[in-house]
């Protein structure tokens, strides 16, 4: 028990710094180091935040599914809270994708939004996240609801390949990343690293706040029982 | 399992509220669309198929919710759980009763829609029946799972569509495309139809396996 | 060897049962054993966890941790449910179905042989044979409770669970219930009931438990204490 605490304390103390450094490096690379893309110009720089956000949104979904499975298997509260925190974060990053996408699309495609498969996919993903988060809000915080949410999380992941396939067949114009200059690849790599750090740090913070909330509730009940 | 199915059908026979309200709702949805679209648009097979499925999805949501609301009065669901019945069988019973109701409703609404939109009846009837059936099966499988969750939360009327609709995206796109091709007299047994069938298989199995987690407390 | 046979004859064996609701403990460290032919009363103030314990025993809830064995097999096993009858606050009857249809549904779910005869017998037992074709929605509360009793006893359970039978039953239902309990005693069946009224329930019970704040505060020995003693015990336990 003790080693676990010191281990997570260590993570807690160095993760914020790592995130700061990585983020500063990412910003510097995006704005100072990487050259303009030939055709699209300055606007293309948003891509270095857009793409990692999308990956984090997917990462969140898979954490939700994994934690949900673990919760149904063993019924541990920590797995349930991990699923919940990851879903909330996934929704945040999904929102970032949906915000940065149109910012780029407007000057390049001339429209804010098109029903291109990846955009549509992200929107559907966002909606599933929203349903998951709202289910937990509306239904209260009980073991039963935790199981409902876990089932929903797993069903969502099972559905993703089908959604992707059907939307893909439906239509498509999203730019494919073909050949990237080495500078661009490096910048993307650093940005992704920075986003992983941000994701991990936020996840830690959210998890800790959820655990603290549990503790507060237990203390309150203890107080009421003792009176 | 047959006991639950028999009971659901008997209850419907007694009250007739589910099928009749579904039927009227489906008609109303079609009516709203007819008002919203121009006559030229209505003649296109793509719109016809979209309309058919929008009506089915929204009427179906109502139907699937009823299946669990009728278990809520006098807390009958607990009585059901007392019985030595496997949760997977409860799932199949609820799923099948919903499939039955939607088939009954569609048997009237689908031809009616075609007639109201003056679409040609010279389509492959077998194909149309098959596509509707596949859509109903997939919808009912996922819907049964989601409704069992939604019915025991506050604000269940909102939670059910929120959960169900995004998950239904593949079914909806596939079904609309197959039906559109059918109505236009084109080949329809392609990839879309296979996606529809895959959706059915995946979610019937998922529902059957996951239902135990949803009903136990 | 004798030890072994004794083990299998326990109707209920609860070992360190815990149950949480909304992540806070409702029941903690519940351990007890019940043999057949016992009538056990579970007493305690409101919110002590009596209903939760009874629902655990009915396999309506699964324990968060601990082991619950009913008739020698885990409470999660489906076959065990055939031996359990549960009468709760709600009737579990479909209001739009008639008594006959309600019982037919439950009878099929329990796969009872010769269902028609059994239903007729049960309806007569609770005095509703003349009402068998009227939807339950039109029933008075007392009639519905009697029918619910018939539902709970339809499959002739070996373990009969009653949640607060002394509240809300009308006199006729109470007299039928008392007859049922006397009959159950004769047939060596096991009864577990919850109550917060010791005086009215005492003569029915062969053993008593007091539940307070989710824990067993006291369990009786082979003989029950006198009413006065029990009242003192009860106030001491639930203070």
XYZ file of C-alpha atoms in Angstrom:
683
model
C 0.000 0.000 0.000
C 2.759 2.367 0.991
C 4.825 1.793 -2.145
C 1.756 2.471 -4.253
C 1.260 5.856 -2.588
C 4.861 6.931 -3.040
C 4.761 5.756 -6.620
C 1.679 7.779 -7.440
C 3.090 10.712 -5.458
C 6.110 10.596 -7.709
C 3.882 10.580 -10.785
C 1.883 13.460 -9.365
C 4.943 15.560 -8.731
C 6.680 15.136 -12.043
C 3.750 14.825 -14.446
C 2.777 18.531 -14.296
C 6.353 19.597 -15.046
C 6.715 17.108 -17.844
C 3.453 18.337 -19.307
C 4.585 21.977 -19.109
C 7.902 21.278 -20.792
C 6.348 19.091 -23.473
C 3.636 21.641 -24.175
C 6.116 24.525 -24.422
C 8.282 22.472 -26.745
C 5.255 21.574 -28.837
C 4.165 25.214 -29.089
C 7.672 26.312 -30.024
C 7.912 23.682 -32.715
C 4.483 24.444 -34.151
C 5.045 28.184 -34.345
C 8.810 28.607 -34.748
C 10.386 25.451 -36.074
C 8.139 23.760 -38.581
C 7.972 25.389 -42.057
C 4.728 26.453 -43.721
C 2.918 23.822 -45.668
C 3.302 24.602 -49.394
C -0.341 24.755 -50.451
C -2.299 25.503 -47.292
C 0.054 27.961 -45.615
C -0.181 29.072 -41.970
C -3.570 27.506 -41.372
C -2.165 24.022 -41.654
C -0.354 24.492 -38.322
C -3.584 23.776 -36.483
C -3.241 20.237 -37.720
C -0.536 19.584 -35.106
C -3.127 20.049 -32.394
C -6.074 18.696 -34.335
C -4.692 15.255 -35.040
C -3.301 14.528 -31.540
C -6.657 15.629 -30.075
C -8.409 13.101 -32.276
C -6.021 10.402 -31.120
C -6.625 11.302 -27.497
C -10.370 11.115 -28.077
C -9.924 7.588 -29.388
C -7.531 6.745 -26.572
C -10.186 7.883 -24.105
C -12.715 5.569 -25.691
C -10.473 2.561 -25.398
C -9.671 3.361 -21.769
C -13.420 3.583 -21.110
C -13.951 0.200 -22.715
C -11.048 -1.429 -20.900
C -12.004 0.000 -17.520
C -15.658 -0.909 -18.116
C -14.695 -4.489 -18.852
C -12.557 -4.592 -15.723
C -15.426 -3.176 -13.685
C -17.930 -5.755 -14.931
C -15.354 -8.428 -14.249
C -14.315 -7.465 -10.733
C -16.673 -4.715 -9.623
C -13.933 -2.427 -8.327
C -14.832 1.176 -7.703
C -11.474 2.395 -9.052
C -12.165 0.824 -12.469
C -15.548 2.542 -12.549
C -14.034 5.910 -11.703
C -11.313 5.428 -14.313
C -13.966 4.765 -16.962
C -15.844 7.836 -15.895
C -12.793 10.118 -15.866
C -11.611 8.801 -19.237
C -15.059 9.380 -20.755
C -15.154 12.962 -19.557
C -11.671 13.612 -20.905
C -12.448 11.833 -24.150
C -15.388 14.152 -24.574
C -13.172 17.196 -23.949
C -10.677 16.127 -26.607
C -13.467 15.154 -28.970
C -14.823 18.693 -28.562
C -11.343 20.055 -29.365
C -11.306 18.062 -32.590
C -14.726 19.364 -33.524
C -13.598 22.949 -32.791
C -10.226 22.891 -34.520
C -11.596 21.036 -37.557
C -13.928 23.807 -38.792
C -11.273 26.471 -38.057
C -9.120 24.739 -40.605
C -11.884 23.730 -42.980
C -13.272 27.245 -43.417
C -10.224 28.727 -45.240
C -9.235 25.498 -46.982
C -12.533 23.929 -48.041
C -14.510 27.162 -47.889
C -17.103 25.707 -45.497
C -17.241 25.257 -41.729
C -18.496 21.743 -41.918
C -18.801 18.992 -44.464
C -20.195 15.520 -43.968
C -16.876 13.938 -44.551
C -16.432 10.525 -42.920
C -13.922 11.479 -40.260
C -15.812 14.586 -39.245
C -19.030 12.601 -39.088
C -17.287 9.842 -37.175
C -15.970 12.335 -34.626
C -19.417 13.837 -34.235
C -20.993 10.430 -33.652
C -18.225 9.622 -31.194
C -18.903 12.878 -29.386
C -22.590 11.994 -29.204
C -21.855 8.581 -27.723
C -19.562 10.211 -25.169
C -22.300 12.720 -24.391
C -24.844 9.930 -23.857
C -22.413 8.153 -21.556
C -21.667 11.240 -19.472
C -25.341 12.264 -19.337
C -26.385 8.765 -18.299
C -24.098 9.084 -15.318
C -25.409 12.559 -14.560
C -29.089 11.672 -14.869
C -29.019 8.278 -13.255
C -27.048 9.115 -10.124
C -23.990 7.425 -8.716
C -24.825 3.862 -7.731
C -23.383 0.436 -8.467
C -26.284 -0.253 -10.805
C -25.639 2.876 -12.838
C -21.936 2.069 -12.925
C -22.838 -1.260 -14.499
C -25.180 0.416 -16.973
C -22.455 2.849 -17.971
C -19.952 0.015 -18.327
C -22.324 -1.854 -20.644
C -22.839 1.312 -22.669
C -19.073 1.895 -22.881
C -18.472 -1.604 -24.185
C -21.392 -1.500 -26.609
C -19.994 1.809 -27.895
C -16.622 0.271 -28.636
C -18.210 -2.733 -30.324
C -20.172 -0.311 -32.474
C -17.187 1.835 -33.518
C -15.901 -0.400 -36.343
C -19.414 -0.627 -37.772
C -19.942 3.114 -37.530
C -16.579 3.742 -39.140
C -17.232 1.274 -41.935
C -20.688 2.590 -42.716
C -19.675 6.240 -42.645
C -16.610 5.494 -44.722
C -18.696 3.832 -47.410
C -21.157 6.662 -47.214
C -18.804 9.372 -48.571
C -15.301 10.781 -48.181
C -13.059 13.786 -48.910
C -10.890 14.087 -45.790
C -7.287 15.015 -46.560
C -5.038 12.033 -46.250
C -1.641 12.651 -44.779
C 0.698 11.500 -47.480
C 4.331 12.420 -47.448
C 5.419 14.554 -44.532
C 8.590 16.588 -44.335
C 10.847 15.361 -41.494
C 10.276 18.645 -39.621
C 6.547 18.095 -39.799
C 6.812 14.515 -38.597
C 8.952 15.612 -35.644
C 6.569 18.382 -34.730
C 3.623 15.995 -34.895
C 5.495 13.531 -32.717
C 6.307 16.133 -30.047
C 2.752 17.464 -30.117
C 1.377 13.974 -29.680
C 3.735 13.449 -26.760
C 2.570 16.719 -25.205
C -1.058 15.706 -25.641
C -0.446 12.328 -24.059
C 1.068 14.190 -21.082
C -1.891 16.556 -20.854
C -4.276 13.648 -21.095
C -2.470 11.649 -18.426
C -2.208 14.601 -16.079
C -5.853 15.584 -16.425
C -6.844 11.974 -15.952
C -4.817 11.832 -12.722
C -6.406 15.031 -11.459
C -9.921 13.938 -12.321
C -9.421 10.530 -10.772
C -8.078 12.078 -7.607
C -11.009 14.449 -7.347
C -13.464 11.583 -7.866
C -11.757 9.514 -5.181
C -11.761 12.503 -2.831
C -15.458 12.954 -3.444
C -16.006 9.362 -2.368
C -14.004 10.003 0.763
C -15.989 13.120 1.573
C -19.214 11.224 1.164
C -18.010 8.452 3.443
C -16.929 11.013 6.049
C -20.282 12.773 5.900
C -22.141 9.526 6.378
C -19.851 8.687 9.230
C -20.666 12.022 10.851
C -24.395 11.497 10.467
C -24.156 7.965 11.851
C -22.098 9.110 14.808
C -24.492 11.868 15.799
C -38.742 -17.254 -22.284
C -41.947 -18.246 -24.078
C -43.824 -17.459 -20.887
C -42.632 -13.840 -20.963
C -43.310 -13.529 -24.681
C -46.802 -14.969 -24.215
C -47.440 -12.559 -21.356
C -46.254 -9.504 -23.351
C -48.429 -10.412 -26.317
C -51.400 -11.101 -24.047
C -50.988 -7.741 -22.328
C -50.939 -6.030 -25.703
C -54.015 -7.947 -26.809
C -55.736 -6.766 -23.653
C -54.842 -3.078 -23.894
C -53.962 -2.664 -27.587
C -52.283 0.571 -26.611
C -48.815 -0.187 -27.883
C -49.536 -1.128 -31.484
C -52.215 1.510 -31.940
C -50.097 4.350 -30.566
C -47.118 3.215 -32.641
C -49.199 3.131 -35.756
C -50.534 6.640 -35.248
C -47.101 7.990 -34.363
C -45.530 6.481 -37.485
C -48.247 8.024 -39.614
C -47.765 11.413 -37.964
C -44.036 11.362 -38.596
C -44.649 10.604 -42.250
C -47.191 13.396 -42.393
C -44.726 15.889 -40.936
C -42.183 14.921 -43.551
C -44.675 15.193 -46.362
C -45.397 18.760 -45.263
C -41.710 19.579 -44.992
C -40.687 18.320 -48.418
C -41.633 19.416 -51.905
C -43.645 17.051 -54.145
C -40.624 16.513 -56.398
C -38.485 15.466 -53.474
C -41.139 13.063 -52.271
C -41.030 11.154 -55.529
C -37.362 10.301 -55.092
C -36.710 6.802 -53.773
C -34.005 8.144 -51.418
C -36.516 10.314 -49.578
C -39.054 7.505 -49.455
C -36.616 5.171 -47.794
C -35.372 7.847 -45.387
C -38.929 8.582 -44.368
C -39.763 4.958 -43.825
C -36.812 4.521 -41.497
C -37.209 7.752 -39.572
C -40.780 6.705 -38.817
C -39.666 3.223 -37.838
C -36.871 4.388 -35.550
C -38.988 6.877 -33.632
C -42.033 4.651 -33.360
C -39.747 1.788 -32.403
C -38.208 3.793 -29.591
C -41.631 4.320 -28.104
C -42.440 0.638 -28.454
C -39.255 -0.569 -26.821
C -39.738 1.775 -23.920
C -43.274 0.478 -23.344
C -41.880 -3.044 -23.086
C -40.090 -2.058 -19.891
C -42.496 0.530 -18.545
C -45.192 -2.132 -18.302
C -42.814 -4.081 -16.059
C -42.340 -1.085 -13.796
C -45.894 -0.838 -12.503
C -46.175 -2.929 -9.304
C -42.439 -3.588 -9.784
C -43.170 -6.660 -11.873
C -39.613 -6.778 -13.148
C -38.519 -7.873 -9.687
C -41.118 -10.627 -9.839
C -39.597 -11.690 -13.125
C -36.135 -11.769 -11.604
C -37.395 -14.003 -8.791
C -38.209 -16.669 -11.354
C -35.608 -19.229 -12.401
C -35.135 -17.576 -15.786
C -31.742 -16.759 -17.259
C -31.315 -13.014 -18.032
C -30.354 -13.937 -21.591
C -33.805 -15.464 -22.007
C -35.463 -12.364 -20.611
C -33.551 -10.440 -23.256
C -34.764 -12.697 -26.048
C -38.356 -12.535 -24.847
C -38.360 -8.744 -24.727
C -36.503 -8.564 -28.025
C -38.913 -10.919 -29.774
C -42.027 -9.224 -28.432
C -40.740 -5.936 -29.743
C -39.919 -7.475 -33.116
C -43.501 -8.787 -33.258
C -45.034 -5.393 -32.533
C -42.858 -3.571 -35.046
C -43.633 -6.157 -37.727
C -47.334 -5.649 -37.148
C -46.946 -1.868 -37.343
C -44.707 -1.953 -40.410
C -47.002 -4.383 -42.204
C -49.455 -1.486 -42.390
C -47.180 1.540 -42.367
C -44.719 0.444 -45.060
C -47.276 -0.154 -47.847
C -49.112 2.935 -46.710
C -45.956 5.028 -47.022
C -45.309 3.733 -50.527
C -48.890 4.526 -51.471
C -48.883 7.987 -49.913
C -45.665 8.880 -51.707
C -46.994 7.304 -54.919
C -43.848 5.239 -55.239
C -43.995 2.270 -57.538
C -45.048 -1.013 -56.036
C -43.083 -2.910 -58.620
C -40.191 -3.319 -56.226
C -38.936 -6.659 -55.059
C -41.428 -7.398 -52.315
C -39.274 -10.103 -50.833
C -36.374 -7.669 -50.676
C -38.436 -5.029 -48.931
C -39.742 -7.485 -46.349
C -36.243 -8.787 -45.764
C -34.729 -5.335 -45.315
C -37.476 -4.217 -42.955
C -37.097 -7.391 -40.965
C -33.322 -6.984 -40.692
C -33.735 -3.376 -39.621
C -36.349 -4.277 -37.024
C -34.188 -7.077 -35.634
C -31.097 -4.890 -35.253
C -33.075 -2.024 -33.842
C -34.889 -4.207 -31.333
C -31.706 -5.923 -30.171
C -29.832 -2.733 -29.383
C -33.022 -0.998 -28.295
C -33.911 -3.698 -25.767
C -30.509 -3.371 -24.147
C -30.623 0.432 -24.039
C -34.244 0.608 -22.873
C -33.571 -1.787 -20.003
C -30.936 0.708 -18.888
C -32.920 3.863 -19.600
C -36.137 2.785 -17.918
C -34.546 2.622 -14.513
C -33.048 6.104 -14.602
C -34.585 9.489 -14.066
C -35.495 11.236 -17.320
C -35.774 7.952 -19.187
C -37.578 9.604 -22.110
C -34.455 11.628 -22.849
C -31.825 9.062 -21.989
C -33.112 6.386 -24.361
C -32.782 8.369 -27.622
C -29.504 9.864 -26.413
C -28.013 6.415 -25.987
C -29.712 4.620 -28.813
C -29.550 7.002 -31.771
C -25.773 7.432 -32.087
C -25.281 3.701 -31.689
C -27.861 3.067 -34.412
C -25.959 5.130 -36.997
C -24.607 2.134 -38.950
C -27.995 0.431 -38.997
C -29.707 3.571 -40.152
C -27.245 4.407 -42.930
C -27.209 0.825 -44.184
C -30.985 0.370 -44.043
C -31.701 3.661 -45.790
C -29.247 2.822 -48.550
C -30.554 -0.682 -49.132
C -34.154 0.518 -49.141
C -33.263 3.392 -51.438
C -31.657 1.004 -53.898
C -34.676 -1.286 -53.648
C -37.163 1.487 -54.333
C -35.095 2.722 -57.246
C -35.077 -0.797 -58.659
C -31.317 -1.227 -58.328
C -29.286 -4.093 -56.932
C -29.583 -4.106 -53.157
C -27.817 -7.174 -51.854
C -24.396 -5.501 -51.778
C -22.145 -4.273 -48.980
C -24.892 -2.287 -47.296
C -27.047 -5.314 -46.843
C -24.115 -7.195 -45.385
C -23.465 -4.380 -42.897
C -27.114 -4.554 -41.883
C -26.907 -8.286 -41.266
C -23.599 -7.914 -39.408
C -25.185 -5.285 -37.160
C -28.059 -7.655 -36.389
C -25.807 -10.544 -35.495
C -23.411 -8.458 -33.408
C -26.061 -6.779 -31.301
C -28.309 -9.776 -30.793
C -25.278 -11.564 -29.346
C -24.116 -8.521 -27.367
C -27.567 -7.951 -25.927
C -27.940 -11.567 -24.948
C -24.553 -11.604 -23.192
C -24.748 -8.153 -21.583
C -28.319 -8.339 -20.330
C -27.294 -10.087 -17.136
C -25.245 -7.054 -16.113
C -28.167 -4.759 -16.775
C -30.896 -6.585 -14.866
C -29.040 -7.700 -11.746
C -28.759 -5.382 -8.801
C -19.410 -37.365 8.221
C -22.107 -36.045 10.508
C -20.600 -32.608 10.060
C -20.937 -32.978 6.323
C -24.591 -33.999 6.317
C -25.354 -31.192 8.652
C -23.713 -28.711 6.314
C -25.900 -29.661 3.406
C -29.056 -29.455 5.479
C -28.609 -25.759 6.124
C -31.228 -23.892 4.220
C -29.445 -20.575 4.478
C -25.796 -20.083 5.195
C -24.576 -16.499 5.113
C -20.896 -15.846 5.631
C -19.615 -12.277 6.025
C -22.149 -10.781 3.690
C -21.598 -7.179 2.714
C -23.826 -5.103 0.523
C -23.234 -1.540 -0.540
C -25.704 0.774 -2.134
C -24.475 3.941 -3.833
C -21.039 2.841 -2.685
C -21.904 3.059 0.991
C -22.405 -0.022 3.141
C -26.007 -1.005 3.842
C -25.179 -4.393 5.281
C -21.874 -5.327 6.894
C -20.492 -8.612 8.068
C -23.740 -10.550 8.162
C -23.233 -14.182 9.154
C -25.917 -16.640 10.200
C -27.249 -20.084 9.459
C -30.782 -21.304 9.263
C -31.894 -24.925 9.211
C -35.164 -26.178 7.805
C -38.428 -25.812 9.740
C -37.248 -22.640 11.436
C -39.292 -19.476 11.440
C -36.855 -16.627 11.768
C -37.877 -13.076 12.492
C -35.545 -10.266 11.473
C -36.244 -7.196 13.589
C -34.865 -3.700 13.481
C -35.801 -0.061 13.039
C -36.434 1.484 9.615
C -33.278 1.711 7.555
C -31.545 -1.073 9.444
C -31.201 -3.076 6.223
C -33.968 -5.632 6.822
C -35.470 -5.413 3.347
C -32.036 -5.439 1.724
C -31.147 -8.609 3.624
C -34.388 -10.266 2.581
C -33.856 -9.286 -1.057
C -30.359 -10.759 -0.871
C -31.857 -14.003 0.403
C -34.367 -13.948 -2.452
C -31.444 -13.590 -4.913
C -32.971 -10.321 -6.103
C -29.711 -8.653 -5.100
C -26.211 -10.024 -5.272
C -23.945 -9.468 -2.264
C -21.042 -7.073 -2.800
C -18.811 -9.539 -0.967
C -19.174 -12.572 1.224
C -20.826 -15.904 0.522
C -24.484 -16.731 0.536
C -25.457 -20.367 0.171
C -29.057 -21.433 -0.198
C -29.944 -25.133 -0.055
C -26.277 -25.952 -0.423
C -25.640 -24.047 -3.637
C -24.618 -20.474 -4.391
C -27.463 -17.958 -4.327
C -26.655 -16.914 -7.899
C -27.715 -20.290 -9.274
C -30.987 -20.242 -11.131
C -32.219 -23.616 -9.881
C -32.213 -22.334 -6.302
C -34.865 -19.762 -7.149
C -37.432 -22.483 -7.683
C -37.287 -23.191 -3.946
C -37.776 -19.589 -2.853
C -41.030 -17.718 -2.442
C -40.920 -13.987 -1.836
C -43.685 -11.680 -0.681
C -42.617 -8.052 -0.754
C -44.306 -4.694 -0.452
C -45.238 -4.699 -4.114
C -47.475 -7.373 -5.519
C -45.473 -8.071 -8.727
C -48.790 -8.589 -10.521
C -49.605 -7.203 -13.962
C -52.626 -4.917 -13.468
C -54.056 -5.573 -16.924
C -54.019 -9.347 -16.577
C -56.515 -11.435 -14.669
C -55.489 -13.503 -11.621
C -55.564 -16.608 -13.751
C -53.311 -15.069 -16.375
C -50.918 -13.640 -13.821
C -50.559 -16.998 -12.138
C -50.277 -18.786 -15.482
C -47.392 -16.510 -16.385
C -45.536 -17.105 -13.139
C -46.404 -20.783 -13.198
C -44.889 -21.180 -16.648
C -41.830 -19.251 -15.588
C -41.404 -21.721 -12.727
C -42.335 -24.640 -15.012
C -44.956 -25.987 -12.640
C -46.538 -29.282 -13.722
C -50.338 -29.489 -13.875
C -50.521 -25.716 -13.769
C -54.281 -25.375 -14.253
C -55.124 -27.492 -11.235
C -52.511 -25.784 -9.118
C -53.816 -22.325 -10.026
C -57.403 -23.279 -9.225
C -56.242 -24.664 -5.903
C -54.265 -21.530 -5.068
C -57.088 -19.183 -6.041
C -59.433 -21.082 -3.808
C -56.892 -20.995 -1.017
C -56.802 -17.200 -1.042
C -60.533 -16.970 -1.689
C -60.361 -15.411 -5.146
C -61.837 -18.203 -7.249
C -64.850 -16.048 -8.103
C -62.645 -13.232 -9.324
C -60.379 -15.213 -11.561
C -61.356 -13.428 -14.785
C -61.288 -9.837 -13.559
C -58.179 -7.767 -14.319
C -56.114 -7.131 -11.217
C -56.362 -3.382 -11.781
C -59.906 -3.414 -10.361
C -58.903 -5.311 -7.238
C -58.941 -3.790 -3.785
C -55.617 -3.665 -1.983
C -56.513 -6.626 0.197
C -57.488 -8.753 -2.792
C -54.286 -7.878 -4.574
C -52.260 -8.845 -1.530
C -54.017 -12.182 -1.289
C -53.328 -12.834 -4.944
C -49.713 -11.839 -4.382
C -49.588 -14.424 -1.608
C -50.912 -17.007 -4.038
C -48.210 -15.957 -6.518
C -45.457 -16.326 -3.933
C -46.675 -19.789 -2.882
C -47.594 -21.032 -6.354
C -44.473 -23.135 -6.807
C -44.641 -24.522 -3.245
C -41.355 -22.992 -2.107
C -39.257 -24.586 0.637
C -38.051 -21.201 1.800
C -40.652 -18.515 2.221
C -39.516 -14.900 2.603
C -41.909 -12.245 3.856
C -41.129 -8.554 3.981
C -43.062 -6.846 6.799
C -46.118 -9.086 6.618
C -47.710 -7.292 9.583
C -48.011 -3.934 7.830
C -50.677 -3.193 5.288
C -52.364 -6.587 5.165
C -56.114 -6.662 5.696
C -57.566 -9.028 8.358
C -58.525 -11.702 5.869
C -55.055 -11.747 4.346
C -53.555 -11.926 7.828
C -55.648 -14.964 8.780
C -54.703 -16.707 5.516
C -51.089 -15.844 6.139
C -51.187 -17.263 9.656
C -52.728 -20.465 8.366
C -49.971 -20.635 5.745
C -47.255 -20.200 8.321
C -48.764 -22.878 10.567
C -48.906 -25.199 7.579
C -45.326 -24.378 6.653
C -44.223 -25.277 10.162
C -45.941 -28.653 9.878
C -44.308 -29.391 6.541
C -40.870 -28.477 7.930
C -40.528 -25.522 5.556
C -38.432 -22.527 6.410
C -39.805 -19.050 6.847
C -37.901 -15.800 7.207
C -39.803 -12.611 7.863
C -38.908 -9.037 8.685
C -40.797 -6.920 11.146
C -40.435 -3.977 13.449
C -43.246 -5.153 15.668
C -42.033 -7.908 17.953
C -45.218 -8.371 19.946
C -47.368 -9.260 16.978
C -44.804 -11.502 15.358
C -43.298 -13.240 18.370
C -45.645 -16.207 18.540
C -44.859 -17.050 14.913
C -41.090 -17.131 15.287
C -38.796 -19.834 16.542
C -35.779 -17.575 16.373
C -35.047 -13.857 16.121
C -32.343 -11.542 14.821
C -31.969 -7.851 15.544
C -30.476 -5.782 12.776
C -29.145 -2.330 13.470
C -27.276 -0.044 11.077
C -26.582 -2.904 8.724
C -25.113 -5.252 11.311
C -26.501 -8.119 13.321
C -26.787 -6.619 16.783
C -28.160 -9.714 18.454
C -29.173 -13.301 17.620
C -31.419 -15.380 19.808
C -30.475 -18.800 21.218
C -32.685 -21.835 20.846
C -35.428 -20.271 22.949
C -36.839 -16.841 22.445
C -36.747 -14.313 25.284
C -39.981 -13.101 26.834
C -41.575 -9.979 25.315
C -40.309 -7.731 28.128
C -36.795 -9.094 27.861
C -36.906 -8.638 24.131
C -38.043 -5.044 24.346
C -35.146 -4.293 26.688
C -32.743 -6.062 24.337
C -34.138 -4.256 21.359
C -33.788 -0.813 22.889
C -30.286 -1.662 24.088
C -29.252 -2.877 20.633
C -30.743 -0.067 18.606
C -29.745 2.831 20.768
